[in-house]
Coordinates of C-alpha atoms in Angstrom, one line a residue:
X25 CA -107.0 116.7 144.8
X26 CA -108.3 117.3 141.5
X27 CA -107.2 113.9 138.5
X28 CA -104.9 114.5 135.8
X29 CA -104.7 111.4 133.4
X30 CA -102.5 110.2 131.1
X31 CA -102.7 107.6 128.1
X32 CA -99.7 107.3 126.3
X33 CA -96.5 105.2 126.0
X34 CA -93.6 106.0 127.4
X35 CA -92.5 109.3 126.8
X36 CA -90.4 112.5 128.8
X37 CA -94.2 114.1 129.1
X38 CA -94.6 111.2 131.4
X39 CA -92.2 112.7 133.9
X40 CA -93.1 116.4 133.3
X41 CA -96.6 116.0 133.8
X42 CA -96.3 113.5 137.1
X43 CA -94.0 116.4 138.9
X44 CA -96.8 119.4 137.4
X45 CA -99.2 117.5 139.3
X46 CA -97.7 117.5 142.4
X47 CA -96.4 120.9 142.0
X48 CA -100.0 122.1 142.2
X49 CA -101.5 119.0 144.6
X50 CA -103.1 117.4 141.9
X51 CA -103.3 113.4 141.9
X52 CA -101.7 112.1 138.6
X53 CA -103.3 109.0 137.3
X54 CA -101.9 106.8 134.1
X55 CA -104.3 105.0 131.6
X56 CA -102.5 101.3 130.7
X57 CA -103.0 101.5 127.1
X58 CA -103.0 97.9 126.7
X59 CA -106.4 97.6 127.5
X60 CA -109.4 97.5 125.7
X61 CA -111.1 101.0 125.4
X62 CA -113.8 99.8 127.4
X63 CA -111.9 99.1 130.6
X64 CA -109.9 102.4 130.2
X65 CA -113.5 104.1 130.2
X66 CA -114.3 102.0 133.6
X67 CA -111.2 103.2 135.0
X68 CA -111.9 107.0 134.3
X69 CA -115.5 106.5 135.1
X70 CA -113.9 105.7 137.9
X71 CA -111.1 108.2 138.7
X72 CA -112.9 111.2 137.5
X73 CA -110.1 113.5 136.0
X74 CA -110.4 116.8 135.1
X75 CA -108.1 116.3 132.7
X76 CA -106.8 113.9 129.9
X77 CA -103.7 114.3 128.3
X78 CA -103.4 111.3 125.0
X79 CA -101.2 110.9 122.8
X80 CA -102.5 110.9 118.7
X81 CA -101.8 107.2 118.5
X82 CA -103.9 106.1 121.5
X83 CA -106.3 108.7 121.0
X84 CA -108.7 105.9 120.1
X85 CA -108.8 104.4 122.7
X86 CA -110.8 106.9 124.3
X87 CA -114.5 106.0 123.8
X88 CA -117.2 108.8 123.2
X89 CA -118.2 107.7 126.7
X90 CA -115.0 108.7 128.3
X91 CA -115.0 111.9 126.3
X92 CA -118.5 113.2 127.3
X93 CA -118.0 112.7 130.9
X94 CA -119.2 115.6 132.9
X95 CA -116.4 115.8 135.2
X96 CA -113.6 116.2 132.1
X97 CA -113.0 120.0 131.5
X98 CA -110.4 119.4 128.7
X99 CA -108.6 116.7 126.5
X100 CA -104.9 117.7 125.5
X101 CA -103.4 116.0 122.9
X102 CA -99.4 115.6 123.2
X103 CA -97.5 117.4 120.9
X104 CA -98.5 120.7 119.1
X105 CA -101.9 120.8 121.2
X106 CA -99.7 120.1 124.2
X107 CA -96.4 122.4 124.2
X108 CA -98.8 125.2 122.9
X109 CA -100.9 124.8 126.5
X110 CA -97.8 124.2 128.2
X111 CA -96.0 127.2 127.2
X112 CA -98.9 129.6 127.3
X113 CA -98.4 128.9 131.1
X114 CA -96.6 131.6 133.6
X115 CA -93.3 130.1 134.4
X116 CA -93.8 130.9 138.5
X117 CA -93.6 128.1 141.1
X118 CA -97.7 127.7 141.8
X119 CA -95.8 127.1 145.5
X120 CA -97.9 124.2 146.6
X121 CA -96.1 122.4 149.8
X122 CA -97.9 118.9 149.9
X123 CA -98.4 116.8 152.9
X124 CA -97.0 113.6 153.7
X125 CA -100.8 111.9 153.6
X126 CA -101.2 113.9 150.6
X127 CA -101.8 111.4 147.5
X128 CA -99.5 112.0 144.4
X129 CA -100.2 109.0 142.4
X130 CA -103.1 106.7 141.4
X131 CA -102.1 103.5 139.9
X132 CA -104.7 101.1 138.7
X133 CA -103.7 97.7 139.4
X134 CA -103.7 94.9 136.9
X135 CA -107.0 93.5 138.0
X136 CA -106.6 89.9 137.9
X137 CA -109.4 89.7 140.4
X138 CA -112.1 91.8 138.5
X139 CA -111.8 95.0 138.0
X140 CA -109.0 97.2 138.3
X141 CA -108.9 99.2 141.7
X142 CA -107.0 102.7 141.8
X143 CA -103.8 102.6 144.5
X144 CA -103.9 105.8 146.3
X145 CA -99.7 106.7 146.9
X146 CA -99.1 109.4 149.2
X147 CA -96.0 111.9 149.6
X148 CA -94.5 109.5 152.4
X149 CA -94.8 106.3 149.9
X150 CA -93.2 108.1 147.1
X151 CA -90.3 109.8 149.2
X152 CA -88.8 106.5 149.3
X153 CA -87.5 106.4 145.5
X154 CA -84.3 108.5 146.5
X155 CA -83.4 106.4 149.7
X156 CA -84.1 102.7 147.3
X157 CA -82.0 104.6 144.6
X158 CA -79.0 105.4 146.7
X159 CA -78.9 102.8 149.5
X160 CA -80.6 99.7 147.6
X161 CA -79.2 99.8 144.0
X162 CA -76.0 101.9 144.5
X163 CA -77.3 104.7 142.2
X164 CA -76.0 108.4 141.9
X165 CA -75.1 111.2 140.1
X166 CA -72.9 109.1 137.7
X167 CA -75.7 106.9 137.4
X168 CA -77.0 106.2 133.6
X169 CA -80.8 104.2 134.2
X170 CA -82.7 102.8 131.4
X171 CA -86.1 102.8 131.5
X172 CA -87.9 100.4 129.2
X173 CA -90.8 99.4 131.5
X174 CA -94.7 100.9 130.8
X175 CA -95.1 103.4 133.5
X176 CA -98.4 103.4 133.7
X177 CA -96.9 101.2 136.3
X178 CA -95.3 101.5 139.6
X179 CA -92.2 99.1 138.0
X180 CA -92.2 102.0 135.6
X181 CA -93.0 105.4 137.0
X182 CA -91.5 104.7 140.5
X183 CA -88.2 103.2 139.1
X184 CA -88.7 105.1 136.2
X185 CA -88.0 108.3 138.6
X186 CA -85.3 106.9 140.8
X187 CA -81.9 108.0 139.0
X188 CA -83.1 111.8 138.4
X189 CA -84.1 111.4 142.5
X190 CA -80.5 111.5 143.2
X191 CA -78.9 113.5 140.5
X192 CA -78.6 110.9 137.8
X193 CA -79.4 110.5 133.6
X194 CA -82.3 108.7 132.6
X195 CA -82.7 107.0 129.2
X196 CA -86.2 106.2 128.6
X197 CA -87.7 103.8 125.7
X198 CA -91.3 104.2 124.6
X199 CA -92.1 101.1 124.7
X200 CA -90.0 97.2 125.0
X201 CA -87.6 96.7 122.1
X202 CA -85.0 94.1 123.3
X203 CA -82.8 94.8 120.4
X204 CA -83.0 98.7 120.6
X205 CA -82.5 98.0 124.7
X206 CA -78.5 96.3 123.5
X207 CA -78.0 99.3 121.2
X208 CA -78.8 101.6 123.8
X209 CA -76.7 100.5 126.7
X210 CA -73.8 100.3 124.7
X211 CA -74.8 103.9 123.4
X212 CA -74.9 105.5 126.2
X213 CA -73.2 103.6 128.2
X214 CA -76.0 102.6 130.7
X215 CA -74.8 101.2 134.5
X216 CA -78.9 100.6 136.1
X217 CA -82.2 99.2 134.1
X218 CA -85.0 96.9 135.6
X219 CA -86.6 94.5 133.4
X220 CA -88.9 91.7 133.6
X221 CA -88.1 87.8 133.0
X222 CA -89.9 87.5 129.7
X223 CA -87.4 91.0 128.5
X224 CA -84.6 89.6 130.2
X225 CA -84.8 86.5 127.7
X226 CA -85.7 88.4 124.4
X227 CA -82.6 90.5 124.8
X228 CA -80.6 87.5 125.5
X229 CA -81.9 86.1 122.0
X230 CA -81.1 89.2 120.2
X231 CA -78.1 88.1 117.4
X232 CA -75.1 89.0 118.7
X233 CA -75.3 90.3 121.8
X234 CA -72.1 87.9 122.8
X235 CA -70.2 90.9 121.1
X236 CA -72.3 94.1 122.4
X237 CA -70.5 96.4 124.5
X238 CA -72.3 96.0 127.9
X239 CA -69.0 96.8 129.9
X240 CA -70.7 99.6 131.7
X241 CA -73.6 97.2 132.9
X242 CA -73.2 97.6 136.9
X243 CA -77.1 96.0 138.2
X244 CA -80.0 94.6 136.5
X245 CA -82.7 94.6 138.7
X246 CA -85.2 92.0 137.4
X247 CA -89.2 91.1 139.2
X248 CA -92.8 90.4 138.6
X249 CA -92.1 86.8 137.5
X250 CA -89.9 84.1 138.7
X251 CA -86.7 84.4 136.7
X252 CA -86.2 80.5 136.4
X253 CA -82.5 79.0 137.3
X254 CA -81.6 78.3 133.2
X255 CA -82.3 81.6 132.3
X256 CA -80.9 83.5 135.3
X257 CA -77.4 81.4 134.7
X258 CA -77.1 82.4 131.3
X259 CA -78.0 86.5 131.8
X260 CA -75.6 86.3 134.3
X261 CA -72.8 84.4 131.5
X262 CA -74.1 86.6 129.0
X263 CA -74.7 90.5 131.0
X264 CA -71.5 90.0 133.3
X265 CA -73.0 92.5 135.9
X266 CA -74.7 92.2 138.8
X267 CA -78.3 90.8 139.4
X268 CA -80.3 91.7 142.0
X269 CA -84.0 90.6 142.2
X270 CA -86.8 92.4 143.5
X271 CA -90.7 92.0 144.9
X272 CA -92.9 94.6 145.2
X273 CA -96.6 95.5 144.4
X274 CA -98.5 98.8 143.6
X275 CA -100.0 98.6 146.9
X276 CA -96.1 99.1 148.6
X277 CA -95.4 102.0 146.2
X278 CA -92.8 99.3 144.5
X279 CA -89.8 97.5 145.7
X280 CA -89.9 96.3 149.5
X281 CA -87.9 92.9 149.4
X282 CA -84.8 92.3 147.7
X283 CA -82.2 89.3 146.9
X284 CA -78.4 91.6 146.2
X285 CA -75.3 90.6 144.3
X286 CA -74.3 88.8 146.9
X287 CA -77.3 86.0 147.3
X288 CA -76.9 86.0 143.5
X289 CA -74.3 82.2 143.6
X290 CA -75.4 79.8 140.6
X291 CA -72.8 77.2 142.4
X292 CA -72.3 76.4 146.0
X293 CA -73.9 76.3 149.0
X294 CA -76.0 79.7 148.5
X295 CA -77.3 78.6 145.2
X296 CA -80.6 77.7 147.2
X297 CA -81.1 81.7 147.6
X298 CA -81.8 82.0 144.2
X299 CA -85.3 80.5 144.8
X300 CA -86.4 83.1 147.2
X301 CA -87.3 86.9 146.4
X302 CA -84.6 87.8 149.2
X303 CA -85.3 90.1 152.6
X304 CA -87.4 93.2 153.5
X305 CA -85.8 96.6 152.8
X306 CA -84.6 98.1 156.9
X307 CA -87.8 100.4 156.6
X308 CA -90.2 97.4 156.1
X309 CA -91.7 95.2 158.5
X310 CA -93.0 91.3 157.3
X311 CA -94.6 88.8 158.9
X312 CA -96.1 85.2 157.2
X313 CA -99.4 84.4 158.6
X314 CA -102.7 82.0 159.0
X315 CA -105.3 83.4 156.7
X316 CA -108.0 82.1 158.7
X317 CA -106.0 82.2 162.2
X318 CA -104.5 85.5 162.0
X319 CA -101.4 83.9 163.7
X320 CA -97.8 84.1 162.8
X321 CA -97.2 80.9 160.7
X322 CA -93.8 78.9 161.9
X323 CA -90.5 78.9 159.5
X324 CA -90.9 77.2 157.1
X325 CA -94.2 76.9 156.8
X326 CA -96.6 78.8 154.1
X327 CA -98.9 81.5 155.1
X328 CA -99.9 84.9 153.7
X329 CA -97.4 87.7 153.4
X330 CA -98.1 90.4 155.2
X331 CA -96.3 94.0 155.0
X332 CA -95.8 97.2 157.4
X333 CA -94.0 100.5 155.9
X334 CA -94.8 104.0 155.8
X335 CA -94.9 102.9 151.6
X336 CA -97.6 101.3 152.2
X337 CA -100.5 102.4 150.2
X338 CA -103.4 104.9 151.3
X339 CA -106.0 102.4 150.4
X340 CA -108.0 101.7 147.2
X341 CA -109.8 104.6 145.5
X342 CA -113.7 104.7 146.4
X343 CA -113.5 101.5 147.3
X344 CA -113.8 101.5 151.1
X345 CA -114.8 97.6 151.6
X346 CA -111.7 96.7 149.9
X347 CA -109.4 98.6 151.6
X348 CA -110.5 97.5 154.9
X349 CA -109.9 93.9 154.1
X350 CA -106.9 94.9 152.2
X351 CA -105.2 97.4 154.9
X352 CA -106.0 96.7 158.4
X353 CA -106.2 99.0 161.2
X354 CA -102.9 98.6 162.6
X355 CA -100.7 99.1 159.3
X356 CA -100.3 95.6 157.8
X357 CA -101.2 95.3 154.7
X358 CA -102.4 91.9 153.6
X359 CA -101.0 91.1 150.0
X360 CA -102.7 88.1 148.9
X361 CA -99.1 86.3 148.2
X362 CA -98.8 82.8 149.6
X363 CA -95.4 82.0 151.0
X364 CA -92.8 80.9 153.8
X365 CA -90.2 82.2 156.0
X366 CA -86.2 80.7 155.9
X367 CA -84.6 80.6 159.7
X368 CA -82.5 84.1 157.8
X369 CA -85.5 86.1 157.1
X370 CA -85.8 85.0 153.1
X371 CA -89.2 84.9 151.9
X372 CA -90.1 82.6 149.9
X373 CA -92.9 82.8 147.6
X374 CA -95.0 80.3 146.3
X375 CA -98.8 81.7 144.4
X376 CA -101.6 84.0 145.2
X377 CA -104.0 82.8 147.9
X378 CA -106.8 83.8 145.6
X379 CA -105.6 80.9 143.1
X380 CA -105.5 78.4 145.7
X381 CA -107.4 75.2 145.1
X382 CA -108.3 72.8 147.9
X383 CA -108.9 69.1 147.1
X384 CA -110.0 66.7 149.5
X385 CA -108.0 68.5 152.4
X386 CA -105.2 69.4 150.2
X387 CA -103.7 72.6 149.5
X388 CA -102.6 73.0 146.0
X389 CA -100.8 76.3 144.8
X390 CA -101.7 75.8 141.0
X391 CA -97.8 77.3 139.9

């Protein structure tokens, strides 16, 4: 139960220390070192970790604050300071068996509504990486997965760990590069990677990657932002693999909706598909319903998405007033997304209810 945190890039540590935790029942937290040292300090403040493991070149960003808090027994360095405490260790199996309920990870969301809240994951959330890696993105033991995404997110640390779930190689980057991203797929000849939209256009604008070697390209998974129709047509001229987009949140332990390969038709009939984010995963349950009502809202018509699955978060930590209005008693947990229901089961999403504006009567979705 005890915190472990982490602030760093991306780096193998990442992995090593995320499995250490749960080999002992620890809750493994990472730091987003893209924010400013005073919300990293709220965030421990709020998570309470034992321990900190930095890295040299974001040690800064821990403020004397953060270091002088009572509850912090020791700040580990990665590197020297690091491998020294690591390998002083006895090599035994501490033998820990966790529980399903047991929490493994605590992500801190984004915080686009105030302050960032920590995502309790359990055991039962997480053991859903291997069955999303084999059955939803056709991954194995030949399987090469390039990881280029911060994992202080789930986008990160959850896909991040999906290949090695199911006997796979991982190639990870410490931190976006779009160029390094070309030379690396045609290095080692990657088949998997997720990126985001804005990524997916830099490393379409890298020179010359009309004469990269991306023949072993099999999927690019790509979420977090609409994709847009122009760009999606020409990653798909450009990548020649398969696109498959994906929605997910923290709060779900990542990916629960998916449009495949298949729903991915620039021409045609089908090419309407590529508006929507696709259809819930067989282990997730959705439904699209009146805020104020709490009804089921008809096809076609926008309502709030809600989501049932054993990935569905814990709740928020030490914050007991948001999980109940976040995750209600029955299992659904209410995302905040705004969007409608196709007669096929195709969600389509359209803003955050939060960013809603209403004017005279009007609904108005400001994207």
């Amino acid at each position: 139960g005890d915190r472990v945190a982490l602030l760093t890039k991306n780096c193998a540590e990442c992995f090593e220390l995320m499995y250490a935790c749960n080999k002992i029942g620890a809750i493994f937290t990472r730091l987003n070192w893209r924010l400013a040292p005073t919300e990293i300090q709220a965030i421990v403040q709020d998570a309470q970790p034992k321990v900190i493991i930095v890295s040299a070149a974001e040690e800064a960003l821990l403020t004397d604050t953060c270091r002088n808090l009572t509850c912090i027994k020791r700040i580990v360095v990665l590197g020297q300071d690091f491998d020294g405490w690591r390998n002083a260790a006895a090599d035994s199996d501490p033998g820990h068996s966790g529980d399903p309920d047991e929490v493994a990870l605590l992500l801190y969301t984004s915080g686009t509504t105030g302050l960032p809240k920590g995502v309790m994951l359990t055991n039962q959330a997480m053991s859903f990486t291997p069955r999303l890696a084999a059955e939803s993105w056709g991954m194995g033991a030949d399987s090469v997965n390039l990881v280029a995404m911060p994992m202080f997110h789930i986008g990160g640390c959850g896909y991040g760990s999906s290949t090695m779930t199911v006997g796979g190689h991982t190639i990870l980057l410490r931190e976006v590069n779009p160029a390094r991203i070309i030379e690396v797929i045609a290095k080692h000849k990657v088949t998997h990677t997720f990126l985001v939209p804005t990524v997916v256009q830099a490393v379409l604008e890298v020179p010359h990657v009309n004469e990269a070697d991306l023949g072993s390209m099999q999927l690019l998974m790509y979420g977090a932002a609409p994709m847009g129709d122009v760009l999606l047509r020409r990653a798909i001229e450009v990548l020649r693999c398969q696109f498959m987009q994906a929605y997910g949140m923290t709060e779900t332990a990542g990916t629960v909706v998916v449009l495949p390969p298949e729903d991915h038709e620039p021409q045609g009939s089908r090419s309407a598909l590529l508006s929507s984010v696709g259809r819930v995963l067989p282990w997730v349950a959705m439904r699209v319903v009146n805020p104020q009502t709490k009804h089921d809202m008809p096809t076609g018509q926008v309502g709030e998405i809600w989501l049932r699955s054993e990935m569905v978060m814990q709740g928020y930590w030490n914050k007991p007033q948001d999980t109940a209005e976040t995750l209600l008693e029955d299992g659904w947990l209410r995302t905040g997304d705004a969007g409608y229901l196709d007669a096929d089961g195709y969600i389509y999403l359209f803003d955050r209810f939060k960013d809603l504006i209403i004017s005279g009567g009007e609904n108005i979705y400001p994207a």
